[in-house]
Short mmCIF file of C-alpha atoms and ligand atoms in Angstrom, two decimals:
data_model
loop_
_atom_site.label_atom_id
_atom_site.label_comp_id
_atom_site.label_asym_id
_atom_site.label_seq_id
_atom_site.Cartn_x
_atom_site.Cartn_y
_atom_site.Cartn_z
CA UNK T 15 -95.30 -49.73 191.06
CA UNK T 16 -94.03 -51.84 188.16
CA UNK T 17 -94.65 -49.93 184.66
CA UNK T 18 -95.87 -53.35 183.13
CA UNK T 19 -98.61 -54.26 186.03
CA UNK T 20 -101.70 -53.27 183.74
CA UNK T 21 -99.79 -55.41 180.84
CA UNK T 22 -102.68 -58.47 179.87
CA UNK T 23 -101.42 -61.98 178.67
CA UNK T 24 -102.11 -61.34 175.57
CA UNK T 25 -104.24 -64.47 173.24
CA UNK T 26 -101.97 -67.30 171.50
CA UNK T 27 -102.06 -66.97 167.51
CA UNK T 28 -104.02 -69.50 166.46
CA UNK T 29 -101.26 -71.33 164.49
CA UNK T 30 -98.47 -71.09 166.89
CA UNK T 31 -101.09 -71.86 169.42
CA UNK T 32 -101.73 -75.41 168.25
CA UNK T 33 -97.94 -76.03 168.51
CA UNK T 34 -97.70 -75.36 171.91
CA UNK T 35 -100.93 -77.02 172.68
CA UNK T 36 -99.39 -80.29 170.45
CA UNK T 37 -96.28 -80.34 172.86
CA UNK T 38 -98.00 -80.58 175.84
CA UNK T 39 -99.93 -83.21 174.25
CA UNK T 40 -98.24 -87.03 175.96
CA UNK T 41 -100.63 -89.46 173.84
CA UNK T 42 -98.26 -91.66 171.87
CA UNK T 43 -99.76 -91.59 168.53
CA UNK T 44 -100.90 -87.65 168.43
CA UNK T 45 -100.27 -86.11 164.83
CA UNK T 46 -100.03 -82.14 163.94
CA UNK T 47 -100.70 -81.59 160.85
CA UNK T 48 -101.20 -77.19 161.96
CA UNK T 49 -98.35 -75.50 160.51
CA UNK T 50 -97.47 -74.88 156.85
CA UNK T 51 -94.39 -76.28 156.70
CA UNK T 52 -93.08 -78.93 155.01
CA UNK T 53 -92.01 -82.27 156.87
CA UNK T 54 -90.11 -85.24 154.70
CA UNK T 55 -91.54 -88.77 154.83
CA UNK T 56 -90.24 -89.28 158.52
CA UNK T 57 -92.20 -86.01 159.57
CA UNK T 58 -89.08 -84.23 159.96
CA UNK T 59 -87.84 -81.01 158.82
CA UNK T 60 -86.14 -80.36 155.37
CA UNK T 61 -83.54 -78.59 154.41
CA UNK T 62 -82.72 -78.51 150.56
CA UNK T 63 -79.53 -80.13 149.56
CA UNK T 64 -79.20 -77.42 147.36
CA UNK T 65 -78.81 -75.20 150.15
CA UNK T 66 -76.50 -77.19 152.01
CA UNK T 67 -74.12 -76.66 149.20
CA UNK T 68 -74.94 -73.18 149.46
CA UNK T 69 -73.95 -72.83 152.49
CA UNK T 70 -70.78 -74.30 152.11
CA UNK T 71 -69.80 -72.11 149.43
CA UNK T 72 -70.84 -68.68 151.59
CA UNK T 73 -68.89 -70.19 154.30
CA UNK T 74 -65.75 -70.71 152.56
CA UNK T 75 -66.49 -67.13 150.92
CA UNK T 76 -64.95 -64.78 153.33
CA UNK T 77 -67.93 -62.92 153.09
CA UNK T 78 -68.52 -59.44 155.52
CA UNK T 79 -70.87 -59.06 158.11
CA UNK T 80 -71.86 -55.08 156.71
CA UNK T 81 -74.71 -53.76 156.53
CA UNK T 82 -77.04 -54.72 153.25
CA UNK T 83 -78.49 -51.66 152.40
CA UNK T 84 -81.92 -50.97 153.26
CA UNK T 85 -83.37 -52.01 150.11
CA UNK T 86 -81.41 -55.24 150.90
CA UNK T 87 -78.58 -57.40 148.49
CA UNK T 88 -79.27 -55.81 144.98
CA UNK T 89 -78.27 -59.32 143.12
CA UNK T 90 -81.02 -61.12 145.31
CA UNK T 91 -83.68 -58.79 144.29
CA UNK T 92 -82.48 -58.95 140.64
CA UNK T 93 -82.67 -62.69 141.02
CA UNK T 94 -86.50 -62.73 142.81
CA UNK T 95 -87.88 -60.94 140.20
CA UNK T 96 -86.19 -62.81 137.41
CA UNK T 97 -87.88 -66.04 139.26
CA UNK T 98 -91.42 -64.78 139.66
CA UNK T 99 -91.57 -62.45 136.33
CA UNK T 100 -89.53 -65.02 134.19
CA UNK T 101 -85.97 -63.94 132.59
CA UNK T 102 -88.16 -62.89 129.03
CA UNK T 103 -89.72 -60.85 130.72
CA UNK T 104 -90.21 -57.90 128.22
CA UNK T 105 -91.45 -55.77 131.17
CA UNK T 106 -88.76 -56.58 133.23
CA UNK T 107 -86.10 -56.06 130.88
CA UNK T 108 -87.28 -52.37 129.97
CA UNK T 109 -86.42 -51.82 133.97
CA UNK T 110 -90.64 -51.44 134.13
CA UNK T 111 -90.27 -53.86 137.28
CA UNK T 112 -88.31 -52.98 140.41
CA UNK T 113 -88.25 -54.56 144.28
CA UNK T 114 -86.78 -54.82 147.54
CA UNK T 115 -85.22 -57.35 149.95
CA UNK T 116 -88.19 -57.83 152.38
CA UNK T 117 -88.11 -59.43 155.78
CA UNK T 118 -89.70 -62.52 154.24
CA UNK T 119 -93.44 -62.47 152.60
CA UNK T 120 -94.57 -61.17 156.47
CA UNK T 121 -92.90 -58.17 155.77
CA UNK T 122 -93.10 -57.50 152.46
CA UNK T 123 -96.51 -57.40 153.38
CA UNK T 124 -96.28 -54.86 155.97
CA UNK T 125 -94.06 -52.39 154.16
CA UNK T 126 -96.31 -52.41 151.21
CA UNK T 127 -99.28 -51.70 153.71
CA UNK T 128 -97.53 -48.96 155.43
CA UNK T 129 -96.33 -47.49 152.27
CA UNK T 130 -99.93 -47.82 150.60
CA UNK T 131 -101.43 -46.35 153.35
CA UNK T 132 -99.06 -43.29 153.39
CA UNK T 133 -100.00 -43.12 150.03
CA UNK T 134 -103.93 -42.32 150.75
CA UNK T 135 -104.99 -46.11 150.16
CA UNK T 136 -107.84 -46.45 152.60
CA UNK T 137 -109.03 -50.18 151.54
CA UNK T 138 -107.53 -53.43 151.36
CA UNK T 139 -109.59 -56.72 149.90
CA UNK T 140 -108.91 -60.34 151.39
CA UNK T 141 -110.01 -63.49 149.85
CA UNK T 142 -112.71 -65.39 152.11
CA UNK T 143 -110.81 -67.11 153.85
CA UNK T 144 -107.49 -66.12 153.55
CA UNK T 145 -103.78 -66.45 155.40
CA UNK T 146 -105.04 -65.94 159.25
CA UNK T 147 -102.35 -63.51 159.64
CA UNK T 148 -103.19 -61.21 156.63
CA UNK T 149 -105.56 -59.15 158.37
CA UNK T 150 -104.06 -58.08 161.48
CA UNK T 151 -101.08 -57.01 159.14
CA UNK T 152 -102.95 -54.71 157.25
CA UNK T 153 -105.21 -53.37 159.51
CA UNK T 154 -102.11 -52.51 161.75
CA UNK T 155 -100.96 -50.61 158.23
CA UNK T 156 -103.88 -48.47 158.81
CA UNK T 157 -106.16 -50.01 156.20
CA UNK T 158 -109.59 -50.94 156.28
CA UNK T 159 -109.47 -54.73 155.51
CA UNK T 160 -112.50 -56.39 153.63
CA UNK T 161 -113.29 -59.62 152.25
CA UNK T 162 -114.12 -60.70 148.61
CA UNK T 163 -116.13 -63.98 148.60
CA UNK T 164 -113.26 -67.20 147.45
CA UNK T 165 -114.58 -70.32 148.85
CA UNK T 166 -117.98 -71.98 148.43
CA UNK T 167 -117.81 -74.33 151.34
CA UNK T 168 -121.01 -76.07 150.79
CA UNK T 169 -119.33 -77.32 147.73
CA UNK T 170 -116.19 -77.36 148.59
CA UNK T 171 -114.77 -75.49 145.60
CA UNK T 172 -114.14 -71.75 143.95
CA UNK T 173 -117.01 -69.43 144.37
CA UNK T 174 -115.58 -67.77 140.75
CA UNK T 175 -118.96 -66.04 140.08
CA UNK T 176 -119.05 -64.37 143.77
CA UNK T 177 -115.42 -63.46 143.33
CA UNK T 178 -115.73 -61.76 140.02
CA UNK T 179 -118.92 -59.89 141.23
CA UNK T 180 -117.27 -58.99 144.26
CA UNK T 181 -114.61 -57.61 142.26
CA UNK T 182 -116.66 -55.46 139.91
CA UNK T 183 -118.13 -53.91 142.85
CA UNK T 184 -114.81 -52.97 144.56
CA UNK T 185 -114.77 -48.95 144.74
CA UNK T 186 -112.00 -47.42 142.79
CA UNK T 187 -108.72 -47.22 144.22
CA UNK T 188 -108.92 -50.59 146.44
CA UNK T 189 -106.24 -53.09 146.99
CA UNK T 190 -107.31 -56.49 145.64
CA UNK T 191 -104.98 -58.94 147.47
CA UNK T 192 -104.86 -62.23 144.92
CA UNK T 193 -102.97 -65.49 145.86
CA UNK T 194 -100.75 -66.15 143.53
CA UNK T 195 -100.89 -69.92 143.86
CA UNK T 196 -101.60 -72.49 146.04
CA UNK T 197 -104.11 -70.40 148.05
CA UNK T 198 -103.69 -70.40 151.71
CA UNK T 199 -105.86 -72.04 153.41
CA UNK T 200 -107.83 -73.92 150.94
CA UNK T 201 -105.51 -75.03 148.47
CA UNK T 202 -108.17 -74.08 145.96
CA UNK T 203 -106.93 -72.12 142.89
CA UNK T 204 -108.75 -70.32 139.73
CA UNK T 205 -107.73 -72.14 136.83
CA UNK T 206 -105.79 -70.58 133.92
CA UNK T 207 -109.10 -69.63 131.98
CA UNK T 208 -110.70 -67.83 135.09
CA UNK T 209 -107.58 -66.15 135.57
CA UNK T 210 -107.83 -64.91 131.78
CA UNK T 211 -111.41 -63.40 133.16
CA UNK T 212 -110.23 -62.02 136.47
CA UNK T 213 -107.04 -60.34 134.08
CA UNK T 214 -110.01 -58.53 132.16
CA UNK T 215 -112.62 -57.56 134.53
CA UNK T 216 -109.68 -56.05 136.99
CA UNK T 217 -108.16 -54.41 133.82
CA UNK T 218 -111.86 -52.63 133.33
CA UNK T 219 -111.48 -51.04 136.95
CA UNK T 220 -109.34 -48.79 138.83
CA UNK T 221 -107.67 -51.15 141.51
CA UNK T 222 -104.56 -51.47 142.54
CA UNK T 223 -103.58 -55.71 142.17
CA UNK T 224 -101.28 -57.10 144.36
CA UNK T 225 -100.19 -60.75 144.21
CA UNK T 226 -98.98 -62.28 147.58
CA UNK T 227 -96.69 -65.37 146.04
CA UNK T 228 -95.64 -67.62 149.26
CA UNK T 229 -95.26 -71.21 146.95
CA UNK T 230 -93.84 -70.71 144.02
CA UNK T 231 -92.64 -74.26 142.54
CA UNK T 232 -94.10 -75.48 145.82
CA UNK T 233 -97.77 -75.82 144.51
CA UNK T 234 -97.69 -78.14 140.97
CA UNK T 235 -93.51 -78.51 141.83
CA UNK T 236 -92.85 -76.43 138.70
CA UNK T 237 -91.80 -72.66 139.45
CA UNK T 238 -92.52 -71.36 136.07
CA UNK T 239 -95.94 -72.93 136.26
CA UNK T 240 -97.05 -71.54 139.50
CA UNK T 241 -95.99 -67.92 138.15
CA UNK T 242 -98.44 -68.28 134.98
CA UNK T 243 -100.74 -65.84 136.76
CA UNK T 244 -98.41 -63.42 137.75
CA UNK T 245 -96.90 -63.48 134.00
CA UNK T 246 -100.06 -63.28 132.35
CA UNK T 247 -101.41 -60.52 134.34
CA UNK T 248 -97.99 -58.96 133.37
CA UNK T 249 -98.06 -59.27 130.32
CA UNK T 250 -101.68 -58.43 130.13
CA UNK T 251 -100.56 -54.78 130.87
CA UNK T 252 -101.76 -54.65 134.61
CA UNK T 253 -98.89 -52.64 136.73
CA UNK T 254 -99.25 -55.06 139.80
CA UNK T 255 -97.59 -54.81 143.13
CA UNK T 256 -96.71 -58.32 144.54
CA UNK T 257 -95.12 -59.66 147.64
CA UNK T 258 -92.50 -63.03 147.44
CA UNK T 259 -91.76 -65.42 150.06
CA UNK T 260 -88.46 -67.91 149.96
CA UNK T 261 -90.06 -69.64 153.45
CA UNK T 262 -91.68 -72.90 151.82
CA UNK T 263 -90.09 -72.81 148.16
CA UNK T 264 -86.57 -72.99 149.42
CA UNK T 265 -87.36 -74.26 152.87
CA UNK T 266 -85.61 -70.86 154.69
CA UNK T 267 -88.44 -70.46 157.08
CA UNK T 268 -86.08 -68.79 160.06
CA UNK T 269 -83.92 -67.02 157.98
CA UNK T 270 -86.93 -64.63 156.49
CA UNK T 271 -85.75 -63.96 152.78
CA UNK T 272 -88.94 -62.21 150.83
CA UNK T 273 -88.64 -59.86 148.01
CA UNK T 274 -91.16 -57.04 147.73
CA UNK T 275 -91.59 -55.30 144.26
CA UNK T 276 -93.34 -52.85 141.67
CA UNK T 277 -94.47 -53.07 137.61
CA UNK T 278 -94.44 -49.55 136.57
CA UNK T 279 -95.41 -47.81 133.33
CA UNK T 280 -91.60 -47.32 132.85
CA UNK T 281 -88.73 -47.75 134.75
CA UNK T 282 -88.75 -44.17 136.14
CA UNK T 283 -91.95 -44.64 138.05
CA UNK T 284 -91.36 -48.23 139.01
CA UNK T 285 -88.13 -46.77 141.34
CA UNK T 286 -89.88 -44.12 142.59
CA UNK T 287 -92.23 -46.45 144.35
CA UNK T 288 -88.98 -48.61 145.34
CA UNK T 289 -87.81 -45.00 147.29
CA UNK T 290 -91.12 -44.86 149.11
CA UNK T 291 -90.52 -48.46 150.00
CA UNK T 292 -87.54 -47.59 151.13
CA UNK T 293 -88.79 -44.66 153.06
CA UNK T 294 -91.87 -47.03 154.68
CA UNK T 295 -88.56 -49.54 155.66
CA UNK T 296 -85.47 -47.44 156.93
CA UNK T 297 -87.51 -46.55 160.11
CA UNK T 298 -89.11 -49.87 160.85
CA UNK T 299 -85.99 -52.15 160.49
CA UNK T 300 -83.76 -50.31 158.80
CA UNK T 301 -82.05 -53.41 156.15
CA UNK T 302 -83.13 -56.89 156.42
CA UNK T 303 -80.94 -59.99 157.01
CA UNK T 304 -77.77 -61.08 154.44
CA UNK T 305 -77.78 -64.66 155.08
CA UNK T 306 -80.66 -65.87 153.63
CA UNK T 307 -80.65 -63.62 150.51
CA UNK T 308 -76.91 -64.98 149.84
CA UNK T 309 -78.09 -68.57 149.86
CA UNK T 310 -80.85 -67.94 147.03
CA UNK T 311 -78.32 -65.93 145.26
CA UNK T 312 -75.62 -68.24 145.17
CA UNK T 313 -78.50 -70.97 144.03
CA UNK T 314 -80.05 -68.88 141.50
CA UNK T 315 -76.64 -67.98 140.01
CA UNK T 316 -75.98 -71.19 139.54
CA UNK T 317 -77.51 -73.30 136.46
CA UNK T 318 -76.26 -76.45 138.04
CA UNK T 319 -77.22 -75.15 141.81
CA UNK T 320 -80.82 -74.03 140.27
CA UNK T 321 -81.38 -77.29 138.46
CA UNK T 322 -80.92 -79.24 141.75
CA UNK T 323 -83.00 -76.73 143.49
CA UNK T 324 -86.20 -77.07 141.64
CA UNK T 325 -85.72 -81.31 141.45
CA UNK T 326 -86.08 -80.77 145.03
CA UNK T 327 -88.90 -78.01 145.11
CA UNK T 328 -90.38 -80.62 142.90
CA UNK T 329 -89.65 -83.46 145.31
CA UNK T 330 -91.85 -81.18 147.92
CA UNK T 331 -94.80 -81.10 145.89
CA UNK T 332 -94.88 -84.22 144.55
CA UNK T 333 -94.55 -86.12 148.39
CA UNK T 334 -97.52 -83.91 149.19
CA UNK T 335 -99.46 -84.78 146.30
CA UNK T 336 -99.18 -88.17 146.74
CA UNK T 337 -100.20 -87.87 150.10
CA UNK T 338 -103.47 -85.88 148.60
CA UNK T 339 -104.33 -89.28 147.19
CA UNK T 340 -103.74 -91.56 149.94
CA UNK T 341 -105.25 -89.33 152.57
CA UNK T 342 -108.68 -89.32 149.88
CA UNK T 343 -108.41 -92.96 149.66
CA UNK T 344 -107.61 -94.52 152.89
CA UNK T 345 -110.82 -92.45 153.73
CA UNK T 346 -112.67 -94.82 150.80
CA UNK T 347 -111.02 -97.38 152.88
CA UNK T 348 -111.98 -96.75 156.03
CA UNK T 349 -115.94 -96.44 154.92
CA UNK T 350 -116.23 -92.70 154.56
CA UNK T 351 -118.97 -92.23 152.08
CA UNK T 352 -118.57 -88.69 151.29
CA UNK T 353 -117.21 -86.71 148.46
CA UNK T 354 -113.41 -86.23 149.35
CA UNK T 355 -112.41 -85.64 145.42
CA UNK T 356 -111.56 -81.70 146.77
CA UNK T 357 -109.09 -82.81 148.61
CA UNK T 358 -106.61 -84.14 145.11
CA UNK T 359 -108.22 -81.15 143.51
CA UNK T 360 -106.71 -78.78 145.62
CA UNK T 361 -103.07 -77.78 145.55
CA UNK T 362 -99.86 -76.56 147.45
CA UNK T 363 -99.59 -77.20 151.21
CA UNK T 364 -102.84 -77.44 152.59
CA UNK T 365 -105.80 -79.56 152.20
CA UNK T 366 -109.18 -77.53 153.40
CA UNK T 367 -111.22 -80.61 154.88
CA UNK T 368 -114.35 -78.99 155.10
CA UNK T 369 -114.10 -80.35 159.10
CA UNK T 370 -116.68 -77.85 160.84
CA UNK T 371 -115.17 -76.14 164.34
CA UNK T 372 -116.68 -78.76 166.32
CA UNK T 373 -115.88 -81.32 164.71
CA UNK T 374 -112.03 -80.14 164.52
CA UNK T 375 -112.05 -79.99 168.59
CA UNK T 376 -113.93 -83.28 168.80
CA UNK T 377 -110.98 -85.00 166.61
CA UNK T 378 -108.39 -83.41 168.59
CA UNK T 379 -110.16 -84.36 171.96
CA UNK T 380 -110.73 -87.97 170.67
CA UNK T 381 -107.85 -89.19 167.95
CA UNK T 382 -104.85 -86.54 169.30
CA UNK T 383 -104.77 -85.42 165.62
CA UNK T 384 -103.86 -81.55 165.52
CA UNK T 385 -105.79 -79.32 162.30
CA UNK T 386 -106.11 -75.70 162.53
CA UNK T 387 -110.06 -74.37 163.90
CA UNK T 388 -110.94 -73.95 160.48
CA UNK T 389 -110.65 -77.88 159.42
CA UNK T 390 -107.39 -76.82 157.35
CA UNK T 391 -105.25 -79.69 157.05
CA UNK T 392 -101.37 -79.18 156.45
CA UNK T 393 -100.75 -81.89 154.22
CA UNK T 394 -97.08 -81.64 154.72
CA UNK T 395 -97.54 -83.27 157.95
CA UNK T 396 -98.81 -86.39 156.23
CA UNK T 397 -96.62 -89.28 155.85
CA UNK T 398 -97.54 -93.13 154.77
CA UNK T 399 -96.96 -93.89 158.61
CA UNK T 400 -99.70 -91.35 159.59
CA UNK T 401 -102.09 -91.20 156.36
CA UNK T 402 -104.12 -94.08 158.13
CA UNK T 403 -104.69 -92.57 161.37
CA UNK T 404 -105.51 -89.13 160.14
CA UNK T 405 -107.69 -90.86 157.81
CA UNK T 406 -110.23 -92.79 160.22
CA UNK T 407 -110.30 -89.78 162.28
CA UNK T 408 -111.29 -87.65 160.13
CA UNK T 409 -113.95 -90.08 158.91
CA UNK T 410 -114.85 -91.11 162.60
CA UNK T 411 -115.73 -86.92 163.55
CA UNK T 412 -117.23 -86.58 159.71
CA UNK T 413 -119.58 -89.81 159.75
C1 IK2 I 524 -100.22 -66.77 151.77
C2 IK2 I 524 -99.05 -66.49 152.65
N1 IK2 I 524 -98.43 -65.29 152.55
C3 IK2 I 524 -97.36 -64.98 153.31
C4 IK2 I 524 -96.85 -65.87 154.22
C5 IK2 I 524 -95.67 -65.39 155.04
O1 IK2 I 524 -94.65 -66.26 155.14
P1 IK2 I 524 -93.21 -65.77 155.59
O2 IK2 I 524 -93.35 -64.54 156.41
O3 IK2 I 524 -92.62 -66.92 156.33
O4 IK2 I 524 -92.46 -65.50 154.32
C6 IK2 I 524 -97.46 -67.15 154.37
C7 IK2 I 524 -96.92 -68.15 155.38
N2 IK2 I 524 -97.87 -69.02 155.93
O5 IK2 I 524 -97.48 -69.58 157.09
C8 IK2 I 524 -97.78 -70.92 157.16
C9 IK2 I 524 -99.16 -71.16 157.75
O6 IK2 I 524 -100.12 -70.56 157.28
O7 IK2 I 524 -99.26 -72.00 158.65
C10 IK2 I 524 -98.58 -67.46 153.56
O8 IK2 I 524 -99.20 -68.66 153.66
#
């Protein structure tokens, strides 16, 4: 008998899913607006001039084919952390901070739930809702994965006061998984001022923070910016753990370049963590890919290279922000009567519509127009060609 007979097909991922379902799709003017990643005004994919360049350069470069090290190219992680923490960092130049080359933000992700896990963790808080593939990672770490209340969807905004109570009541020892900007999926973001709070009620109790950071420059288009909670929580003395993703930022979705890194009390304890990293790593995948990790470090090395880069991180966020406003009023324009000013509020890739499950299925059924279940709306899939169409059918399933 075959040794894979009792294997089950096993179910689609509900992101990838929608692709596939998309393709099959025939009707001329169907629209996918599913996966978070960026599209240019065509709808096509982007790849930053500023890594074009770098590619050129690696290619002329000679460069080997070795082995990186399992802790990955040391001048890339040097370079991620100088980009999240910020080059004055006073914590990062007294060595307090420390990280590894991760198999993008996906793995950094994993490693640090192994690792945490090994390390007697036993609980692991998600915002509600958060990233749809957050939970299956940790709870394949061997944590118990629980949700801290994020989103008031009647209102469509924060629920701050059921976040910081939900916080407060977070047994000692938990993992409090924060996004560091431009949540995923509903774009909605404490300001700086509830991020002061958060900074002070966390500092009051015995949890271990950890920043997942998968759009920095990509959310207001100004990398410093989107790092302001990271820094302050920093600098406020909190020894955070935090996970970094190149995917969306720099547009290297396939080649998986993610940093994964420590703020210790000094610089001795910071690299022991970075061994145990390294201990969670060598077995799963033993060093992560060079290519990638050479192109940021050949922008980031760069002044002139970097410049470019964040004009065109910048160019990103500002094509989707505009779109923010003509999606919210060519639904004026097409009659919709209801309160679509959550849709400029929010920020980064994704728009969270407020579309209920039905009516998500009834707008793909009817207008071809492809959102995830939950009524999340890439807005990188919105161009002035499309705005329209997405536009009255949102309004026709929301009337
Ligand atoms: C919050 C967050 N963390 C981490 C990641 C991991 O990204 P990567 O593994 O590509 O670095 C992502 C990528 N999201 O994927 C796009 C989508 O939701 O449709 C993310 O959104």
């Amino acid at each position: 008998t075959s040794p894979w007979s009792f294997f089950e097909m096993a179910p689609l991922d509900p992101i990838i899913g929608l692709n596939e379902q998309f393709q099959k799709d025939d009707y001329p003017s169907k629209v996918i607006v599913g996966v978070g990643a960026y599209r240019d005004e065509k709808g096509k994919p982007f790849v930053l001039p500023s890594v074009r360049k770098a590619e050129k350069i690696l290619a002329e470069g000679g460069l080997d084919m070795e082995y990186a090290g399992i802790a990955g190219e040391p001048r890339f992680v040097d370079l991620a952390l100088e980009f999240a923490y910020g080059e004055d960092s006073a914590a990062l130049k007294e060595g307090r901070i420390q990280g590894v080359q991760a198999l993008s933000g996906t793995g950094g992700l994993r490693v640090f739930g192994e690792m945490m896990k090994k390390h007697g963790s036993t609980t692991l808080y998600l915002p509600n809702p958060s990233w749809g593939n957050h939970k299956n990672i940790f709870t394949n770490s061997g944590l118990e994965v629980k949700n801290y209340r994020y989103y008031d969807a009647d209102n469509s905004s924060l629920d701050f006061e059921g976040m910081v109570h939900d916080i407060k009541s977070m047994p000692a020892g938990s993992i409090v998984l924060l996004h560091a900007c431009a949540h995923n999926p509903t774009g909605m973001d404490p300001t700086l001022e509830q991020w002061k709070e958060l900074s002070s009620v966390i500092k009051e109790q015995d949890l271990v923070t950890f920043f997942d950071c998968a759009y920095q420059g990509f959310a207001s288009g100004d990398a410093s910016k989107d790092a302001a909670a990271i820094r302050m929580f920093v600098e406020d003395g909190h020894l955070i753990s935090m996970v970094q993703s190149f995917s969306k930022n720099f547009g290297l979705y396939g080649q998986r370049v993610g940093a994964l890194s420590v703020v210790g009390r000094d610089a001795e304890e910071a690299k022991k963590v970075v061994s145990q990293m390294k201990t969670v790593i060598r077995p799963m995948y033993s060093n992560p890919p060079r290519h990638g990790a050479r192109l940021v470090t050949t922008i980031l090395e760069d002044p002139q290279l970097t410049a470019e880069f964040r004009e065109e991180c910048k160019g990103m966020a500002d094509r989707i922000n505009t779109m923010r406003g003509a999606l919210k009023d060519s639904l004026e324009s097409a009659g919709s009567t209801r309160d679509w000013s959550h849709i400029t509020d929010q920020i980064g890739m994704f728009a969270y519509s407020g579309l209920s499950n039905e009516q998500v299925l009834e707008m793909r059924a009817k207008h071809h127009v492809y959102c995830t279940g939950d009524g999340r709306i890439s807005m990188a899939g919105v161009t002035s060609d499309n705005v329209d169409y997405i536009a009255n059918a949102i309004h026709d399933v929301a009337k």
